[in-house]
Amino acid sequence: MQLNQVHFRCLLNVTRCVRQLHASSKNTYAIPNVASTQTTSKDGTVIHSISVPGGAGIPILFIHGLYGNSSNFKSLMRKCYDQLKGDRTVISMDLRNHGLSGHSKDHTFDTMSEDVQAVLNDYGKHEGIIVGHSMGGRTTMATALLKPEIVNRALIVDIAPTVFNHLSKGHNDARRVGQIMSNTPVHQMNNRKLVNNELIEQGLVDASTRQFILQNLIKDENTGNFKWRVNLDVLNSEEADVHTFKLSGTPTPYDGKALFLYGTKSDFFKPGVHEPLVRAVFPRATFASLEAGHWLHAEKPDEFVSHVVKSFSCM
């Protein structure tokens, strides 16, 4: 009888643990499915985005960097949604010439700010909390400076409003990646391993960078071989707009709240060099760092989300 009681208690404890784990899992992941949306921007380019629908709060809009896409932020979208208890919609968009968005010869930051506005409007929102990484960070800055009324606040990740003569090693490396992609004859290949080996031969030896780039490799339905999803012809030819911060005219400084979050191991943002450039156009800017490289949201996702959530009350 005593043995049975012990077994019963053990079984009861295990059952309670399973229920607690199940409840924890539900609290973390029991959120709406990610929805997909197609938006037509001002110039007719179709912009793709994904979202986790939430409450009536001001939405969060994530914007990826060069050669990225909206799915880069999918897990972080869920984390933000969970921590904010679903009080707002969380969106991630594909920039033009990336992901599932349309291709266009116009890849200026002025035009991409129009894309941001179109996406927000399509979700029935007139303003958003914009979080942009790298080129997405420049798009965020451009939107804040050109259309301040639609940016409730901005979080710019590991990038600065640099001009050509301030280009870093990281920017030059990004240029080289684009050239390597163009020089890799993926249209003659139908084996992913062969493409990976060719990228190594071309000098792209870093495995994590190759994995990131290979997310752009898709099948060409007409030939059966591969092609790049991103519009390399435009991205490589419009280097001044991809790798520097260039806007039409002289915009008025953004008077809203802006957090510049950078990686201490990254070459893309150096506080001593870039803070004066930032303050010239974002006078209310604050700065924070994570012990990470350029991809700090991938290296430190929990800390990154914590900064996103805290920015609502601390900025």
Tab-separated table of C-alpha atoms in Angstrom:
chain	number	residue	atom	x	y	z
A	1	MET	CA	0.000	0.000	0.000
A	2	GLN	CA	2.807	2.365	0.910
A	3	LEU	CA	4.622	1.594	-2.342
A	4	ASN	CA	1.458	2.327	-4.296
A	5	GLN	CA	1.109	5.669	-2.524
A	6	VAL	CA	4.685	6.538	-3.430
A	7	HIS	CA	4.031	5.609	-7.054
A	8	PHE	CA	0.854	7.639	-7.006
A	9	ARG	CA	2.616	10.695	-5.634
A	10	CYS	CA	5.394	10.369	-8.210
A	11	LEU	CA	2.838	10.018	-10.972
A	12	LEU	CA	0.948	13.032	-9.634
A	13	ASN	CA	4.127	15.131	-9.588
A	14	VAL	CA	5.041	14.069	-13.116
A	15	THR	CA	1.525	14.899	-14.283
A	16	ARG	CA	1.733	18.322	-12.683
A	17	CYS	CA	5.116	18.962	-14.343
A	18	VAL	CA	3.767	17.935	-17.732
A	19	ARG	CA	0.770	20.223	-17.267
A	20	GLN	CA	3.038	23.104	-16.245
A	21	LEU	CA	5.276	22.544	-19.258
A	22	HIS	CA	2.254	22.357	-21.516
A	23	ALA	CA	0.878	25.572	-20.028
A	24	SER	CA	4.247	27.273	-20.422
A	25	SER	CA	4.405	26.143	-24.030
A	26	LYS	CA	0.915	27.480	-24.649
A	27	ASN	CA	1.799	30.820	-23.062
A	28	THR	CA	4.855	31.126	-25.264
A	29	TYR	CA	3.638	29.789	-28.590
A	30	ALA	CA	-0.169	29.790	-28.520
A	31	ILE	CA	-0.362	32.876	-30.688
A	32	PRO	CA	-2.081	33.462	-34.026
A	33	ASN	CA	-0.533	31.939	-37.122
A	34	VAL	CA	1.743	34.178	-39.141
A	35	ALA	CA	-0.260	35.811	-41.932
A	36	SER	CA	1.060	36.864	-45.338
A	37	THR	CA	0.118	40.119	-47.091
A	38	GLN	CA	0.840	41.654	-50.501
A	39	THR	CA	0.842	45.461	-50.682
A	40	THR	CA	1.112	47.632	-53.784
A	41	SER	CA	3.439	50.539	-53.135
A	42	LYS	CA	3.168	54.024	-54.585
A	43	ASP	CA	5.185	53.164	-57.726
A	44	GLY	CA	3.312	49.896	-58.312
A	45	THR	CA	5.925	47.561	-56.806
A	46	VAL	CA	4.386	44.720	-54.800
A	47	ILE	CA	5.720	44.543	-51.236
A	48	HIS	CA	5.342	41.303	-49.291
A	49	SER	CA	5.039	41.179	-45.507
A	50	ILE	CA	4.182	38.724	-42.759
A	51	SER	CA	2.449	39.510	-39.483
A	52	VAL	CA	1.221	38.163	-36.192
A	53	PRO	CA	-2.151	39.906	-35.757
A	54	GLY	CA	-2.665	41.524	-32.376
A	55	GLY	CA	-4.561	44.217	-30.510
A	56	ALA	CA	-5.070	47.877	-31.272
A	57	GLY	CA	-1.671	49.067	-29.988
A	58	ILE	CA	0.795	50.791	-32.285
A	59	PRO	CA	2.292	47.983	-34.430
A	60	ILE	CA	5.920	46.938	-34.527
A	61	LEU	CA	7.429	46.717	-38.011
A	62	PHE	CA	10.708	44.827	-38.519
A	63	ILE	CA	12.837	45.560	-41.593
A	64	HIS	CA	15.672	43.218	-42.607
A	65	GLY	CA	19.066	44.054	-44.050
A	66	LEU	CA	20.800	43.506	-47.385
A	67	TYR	CA	20.180	40.016	-48.862
A	68	GLY	CA	17.769	39.221	-46.004
A	69	ASN	CA	14.010	38.741	-45.967
A	70	SER	CA	10.992	39.018	-43.690
A	71	SER	CA	11.405	35.510	-42.270
A	72	ASN	CA	14.698	36.550	-40.632
A	73	PHE	CA	12.600	38.102	-37.855
A	74	LYS	CA	9.879	35.446	-37.600
A	75	SER	CA	10.994	33.973	-34.260
A	76	LEU	CA	11.609	37.454	-32.835
A	77	MET	CA	8.133	38.526	-33.930
A	78	ARG	CA	6.690	35.707	-31.850
A	79	LYS	CA	8.848	36.606	-28.856
A	80	CYS	CA	7.766	40.250	-29.018
A	81	TYR	CA	4.127	39.295	-29.426
A	82	ASP	CA	4.343	36.988	-26.418
A	83	GLN	CA	6.118	39.480	-24.149
A	84	LEU	CA	3.681	42.246	-25.091
A	85	LYS	CA	0.754	39.858	-24.497
A	86	GLY	CA	-0.598	40.303	-27.990
A	87	ASP	CA	-1.553	43.945	-27.453
A	88	ARG	CA	-0.372	44.925	-30.950
A	89	THR	CA	0.278	43.502	-34.393
A	90	VAL	CA	3.884	42.578	-35.163
A	91	ILE	CA	4.923	42.858	-38.825
A	92	SER	CA	8.016	41.997	-40.852
A	93	MET	CA	8.327	43.198	-44.447
A	94	ASP	CA	10.388	42.146	-47.460
A	95	LEU	CA	12.173	45.156	-48.870
A	96	ARG	CA	11.829	45.618	-52.620
A	97	ASN	CA	14.232	43.437	-54.616
A	98	HIS	CA	14.294	40.980	-51.690
A	99	GLY	CA	12.283	38.003	-50.500
A	100	LEU	CA	8.829	37.751	-52.035
A	101	SER	CA	8.592	41.457	-52.856
A	102	GLY	CA	8.679	42.674	-56.434
A	103	HIS	CA	11.798	43.708	-58.314
A	104	SER	CA	12.340	47.318	-59.282
A	105	LYS	CA	15.129	49.431	-60.770
A	106	ASP	CA	14.361	52.043	-58.120
A	107	HIS	CA	16.082	51.032	-54.885
A	108	THR	CA	16.529	54.400	-53.188
A	109	PHE	CA	15.808	54.962	-49.515
A	110	ASP	CA	13.293	57.642	-50.500
A	111	THR	CA	11.310	55.014	-52.379
A	112	MET	CA	11.658	52.398	-49.650
A	113	SER	CA	10.208	54.861	-47.150
A	114	GLU	CA	7.156	54.952	-49.433
A	115	ASP	CA	7.038	51.144	-49.185
A	116	VAL	CA	7.030	51.343	-45.382
A	117	GLN	CA	4.114	53.764	-45.430
A	118	ALA	CA	2.195	51.591	-47.889
A	119	VAL	CA	2.644	48.503	-45.698
A	120	LEU	CA	1.462	50.295	-42.552
A	121	ASN	CA	-1.544	51.715	-44.404
A	122	ASP	CA	-2.435	48.270	-45.724
A	123	TYR	CA	-2.642	47.039	-42.137
A	124	GLY	CA	-4.941	49.945	-41.313
A	125	LYS	CA	-2.224	51.741	-39.347
A	126	HIS	CA	-1.009	55.286	-39.797
A	127	GLU	CA	2.116	54.963	-37.660
A	128	GLY	CA	4.398	52.259	-36.367
A	129	ILE	CA	7.349	51.441	-34.148
A	130	ILE	CA	9.976	50.730	-36.790
A	131	VAL	CA	12.857	48.333	-36.072
A	132	GLY	CA	15.423	48.062	-38.861
A	133	HIS	CA	18.700	46.165	-39.148
A	134	SER	CA	21.567	47.310	-41.378
A	135	MET	CA	20.034	48.399	-44.713
A	136	GLY	CA	16.659	48.045	-42.976
A	137	GLY	CA	18.025	50.428	-40.352
A	138	ARG	CA	18.827	52.949	-43.059
A	139	THR	CA	15.308	52.503	-44.392
A	140	THR	CA	14.046	53.165	-40.865
A	141	MET	CA	16.141	56.327	-40.619
A	142	ALA	CA	14.968	57.492	-44.039
A	143	THR	CA	11.338	56.943	-43.083
A	144	ALA	CA	11.791	58.826	-39.800
A	145	LEU	CA	13.432	61.781	-41.564
A	146	LEU	CA	11.149	61.910	-44.610
A	147	LYS	CA	7.871	60.800	-43.035
A	148	PRO	CA	8.188	61.497	-39.283
A	149	GLU	CA	4.411	61.395	-38.823
A	150	ILE	CA	4.323	57.631	-39.463
A	151	VAL	CA	7.241	56.721	-37.144
A	152	ASN	CA	6.096	56.601	-33.541
A	153	ARG	CA	9.641	55.720	-32.547
A	154	ALA	CA	12.607	54.084	-34.218
A	155	LEU	CA	15.050	51.349	-33.259
A	156	ILE	CA	18.038	51.297	-35.613
A	157	VAL	CA	20.199	48.199	-35.395
A	158	ASP	CA	23.958	48.301	-36.039
A	159	ILE	CA	24.055	50.973	-38.703
A	160	ALA	CA	24.597	54.732	-38.911
A	161	PRO	CA	23.685	57.561	-41.322
A	162	THR	CA	27.111	57.288	-42.954
A	163	VAL	CA	28.305	58.890	-46.136
A	164	PHE	CA	30.686	57.328	-48.645
A	165	ASN	CA	33.966	58.314	-46.994
A	166	HIS	CA	32.870	56.712	-43.728
A	167	LEU	CA	32.398	53.245	-45.219
A	168	SER	CA	33.701	50.517	-42.928
A	169	LYS	CA	35.319	47.171	-43.597
A	170	GLY	CA	31.884	45.626	-42.993
A	171	HIS	CA	30.361	47.674	-45.813
A	172	ASN	CA	33.172	46.719	-48.166
A	173	ASP	CA	32.700	43.057	-47.225
A	174	ALA	CA	28.997	43.379	-48.061
A	175	ARG	CA	29.911	44.741	-51.486
A	176	ARG	CA	32.240	41.810	-52.034
A	177	VAL	CA	29.462	39.341	-51.142
A	178	GLY	CA	27.244	40.850	-53.826
A	179	GLN	CA	30.028	40.537	-56.384
A	180	ILE	CA	30.653	36.902	-55.395
A	181	MET	CA	26.967	36.104	-55.775
A	182	SER	CA	26.954	37.668	-59.249
A	183	ASN	CA	30.074	35.750	-60.238
A	184	THR	CA	28.658	32.390	-59.113
A	185	PRO	CA	26.949	30.722	-62.128
A	186	VAL	CA	23.979	29.355	-60.200
A	187	HIS	CA	21.936	29.296	-63.422
A	188	GLN	CA	24.139	26.368	-64.500
A	189	MET	CA	23.719	24.440	-61.234
A	190	ASN	CA	20.967	22.319	-59.701
A	191	ASN	CA	22.841	20.987	-56.664
A	192	ARG	CA	22.948	23.111	-53.529
A	193	LYS	CA	26.230	21.573	-52.397
A	194	LEU	CA	27.877	22.594	-55.664
A	195	VAL	CA	26.735	26.186	-55.143
A	196	ASN	CA	28.079	26.128	-51.589
A	197	ASN	CA	31.454	24.826	-52.814
A	198	GLU	CA	31.566	27.448	-55.568
A	199	LEU	CA	30.954	30.223	-53.028
A	200	ILE	CA	33.914	28.906	-51.048
A	201	GLU	CA	36.032	28.885	-54.208
A	202	GLN	CA	34.986	32.492	-54.827
A	203	GLY	CA	36.285	33.436	-51.371
A	204	LEU	CA	33.146	33.260	-49.202
A	205	VAL	CA	34.731	31.042	-46.553
A	206	ASP	CA	32.617	32.012	-43.542
A	207	ALA	CA	30.001	29.266	-43.077
A	208	SER	CA	27.385	31.461	-41.377
A	209	THR	CA	27.595	34.053	-44.157
A	210	ARG	CA	27.186	31.337	-46.786
A	211	GLN	CA	24.154	29.923	-44.954
A	212	PHE	CA	22.619	33.392	-44.881
A	213	ILE	CA	23.296	33.969	-48.584
A	214	LEU	CA	22.008	30.527	-49.603
A	215	GLN	CA	18.549	31.392	-48.280
A	216	ASN	CA	18.278	33.405	-51.503
A	217	LEU	CA	18.841	30.334	-53.679
A	218	ILE	CA	15.642	29.185	-55.407
A	219	LYS	CA	14.756	26.941	-58.340
A	220	ASP	CA	14.065	28.457	-61.727
A	221	GLU	CA	10.882	26.705	-62.858
A	222	ASN	CA	11.786	27.195	-66.524
A	223	THR	CA	15.241	25.595	-66.412
A	224	GLY	CA	15.266	23.421	-63.295
A	225	ASN	CA	18.502	25.086	-62.234
A	226	PHE	CA	18.984	27.702	-59.542
A	227	LYS	CA	18.648	31.457	-59.551
A	228	TRP	CA	19.040	34.161	-56.923
A	229	ARG	CA	15.823	35.452	-55.395
A	230	VAL	CA	17.278	38.922	-54.784
A	231	ASN	CA	17.682	41.361	-57.659
A	232	LEU	CA	21.479	41.398	-57.848
A	233	ASP	CA	21.611	43.502	-61.008
A	234	VAL	CA	19.980	46.397	-59.187
A	235	LEU	CA	21.522	45.841	-55.753
A	236	ASN	CA	25.046	45.737	-57.179
A	237	SER	CA	24.537	48.706	-59.513
A	238	GLU	CA	22.918	50.953	-56.910
A	239	GLU	CA	25.808	50.716	-54.458
A	240	ALA	CA	25.596	54.354	-53.442
A	241	ASP	CA	22.086	53.777	-52.139
A	242	VAL	CA	22.641	50.310	-50.673
A	243	HIS	CA	25.873	51.012	-48.840
A	244	THR	CA	25.586	54.704	-47.961
A	245	PHE	CA	22.866	56.854	-46.490
A	246	LYS	CA	21.682	59.034	-49.344
A	247	LEU	CA	18.392	60.955	-49.400
A	248	SER	CA	16.952	63.509	-51.786
A	249	GLY	CA	17.209	67.051	-50.472
A	250	THR	CA	18.101	67.981	-46.915
A	251	PRO	CA	15.593	66.442	-44.511
A	252	THR	CA	14.657	68.005	-41.204
A	253	PRO	CA	16.105	66.195	-38.155
A	254	TYR	CA	13.766	63.652	-36.592
A	255	ASP	CA	12.526	64.920	-33.228
A	256	GLY	CA	11.066	61.605	-32.096
A	257	LYS	CA	12.579	58.906	-29.932
A	258	ALA	CA	15.267	56.768	-31.544
A	259	LEU	CA	17.387	54.005	-30.060
A	260	PHE	CA	20.590	52.994	-31.842
A	261	LEU	CA	21.481	49.443	-30.812
A	262	TYR	CA	24.861	48.157	-31.980
A	263	GLY	CA	27.143	45.158	-31.578
A	264	THR	CA	30.391	45.775	-29.739
A	265	LYS	CA	32.155	43.302	-32.043
A	266	SER	CA	30.746	44.852	-35.203
A	267	ASP	CA	32.538	47.127	-37.629
A	268	PHE	CA	29.328	48.767	-38.846
A	269	PHE	CA	28.795	51.116	-35.888
A	270	LYS	CA	31.618	52.746	-33.942
A	271	PRO	CA	30.320	55.054	-31.164
A	272	GLY	CA	33.214	57.522	-31.297
A	273	VAL	CA	32.876	57.932	-35.048
A	274	HIS	CA	29.150	57.600	-35.612
A	275	GLU	CA	27.421	59.182	-32.608
A	276	PRO	CA	28.055	62.770	-33.841
A	277	LEU	CA	26.616	61.820	-37.259
A	278	VAL	CA	23.564	60.329	-35.563
A	279	ARG	CA	22.928	63.295	-33.263
A	280	ALA	CA	23.024	65.707	-36.188
A	281	VAL	CA	19.811	64.171	-37.557
A	282	PHE	CA	18.440	62.338	-34.489
A	283	PRO	CA	18.959	64.822	-31.638
A	284	ARG	CA	16.982	62.691	-29.128
A	285	ALA	CA	18.895	59.507	-29.929
A	286	THR	CA	19.930	57.104	-27.206
A	287	PHE	CA	22.503	54.339	-27.586
A	288	ALA	CA	22.840	50.777	-26.316
A	289	SER	CA	25.020	47.810	-27.181
A	290	LEU	CA	25.125	44.035	-27.053
A	291	GLU	CA	28.273	41.937	-26.917
A	292	ALA	CA	27.816	40.623	-30.435
A	293	GLY	CA	28.725	41.184	-34.061
A	294	HIS	CA	26.667	42.735	-36.844
A	295	TRP	CA	23.941	40.054	-36.605
A	296	LEU	CA	23.229	40.823	-32.960
A	297	HIS	CA	19.524	39.940	-33.232
A	298	ALA	CA	20.538	36.432	-34.341
A	299	GLU	CA	23.414	36.081	-31.857
A	300	LYS	CA	21.527	37.462	-28.835
A	301	PRO	CA	17.792	37.119	-29.666
A	302	ASP	CA	16.482	37.315	-26.084
A	303	GLU	CA	18.535	40.385	-25.239
A	304	PHE	CA	17.556	41.962	-28.534
A	305	VAL	CA	13.837	41.443	-27.907
A	306	SER	CA	14.288	42.811	-24.391
A	307	HIS	CA	15.628	46.055	-25.882
A	308	VAL	CA	12.709	46.225	-28.310
A	309	VAL	CA	10.161	45.763	-25.528
A	310	LYS	CA	11.933	48.052	-23.046
A	311	SER	CA	12.177	50.795	-25.633
A	312	PHE	CA	8.467	51.434	-25.201
A	313	SER	CA	8.936	52.669	-21.657
A	314	CYS	CA	12.597	53.703	-21.489
A	315	MET	CA	12.994	55.864	-24.575
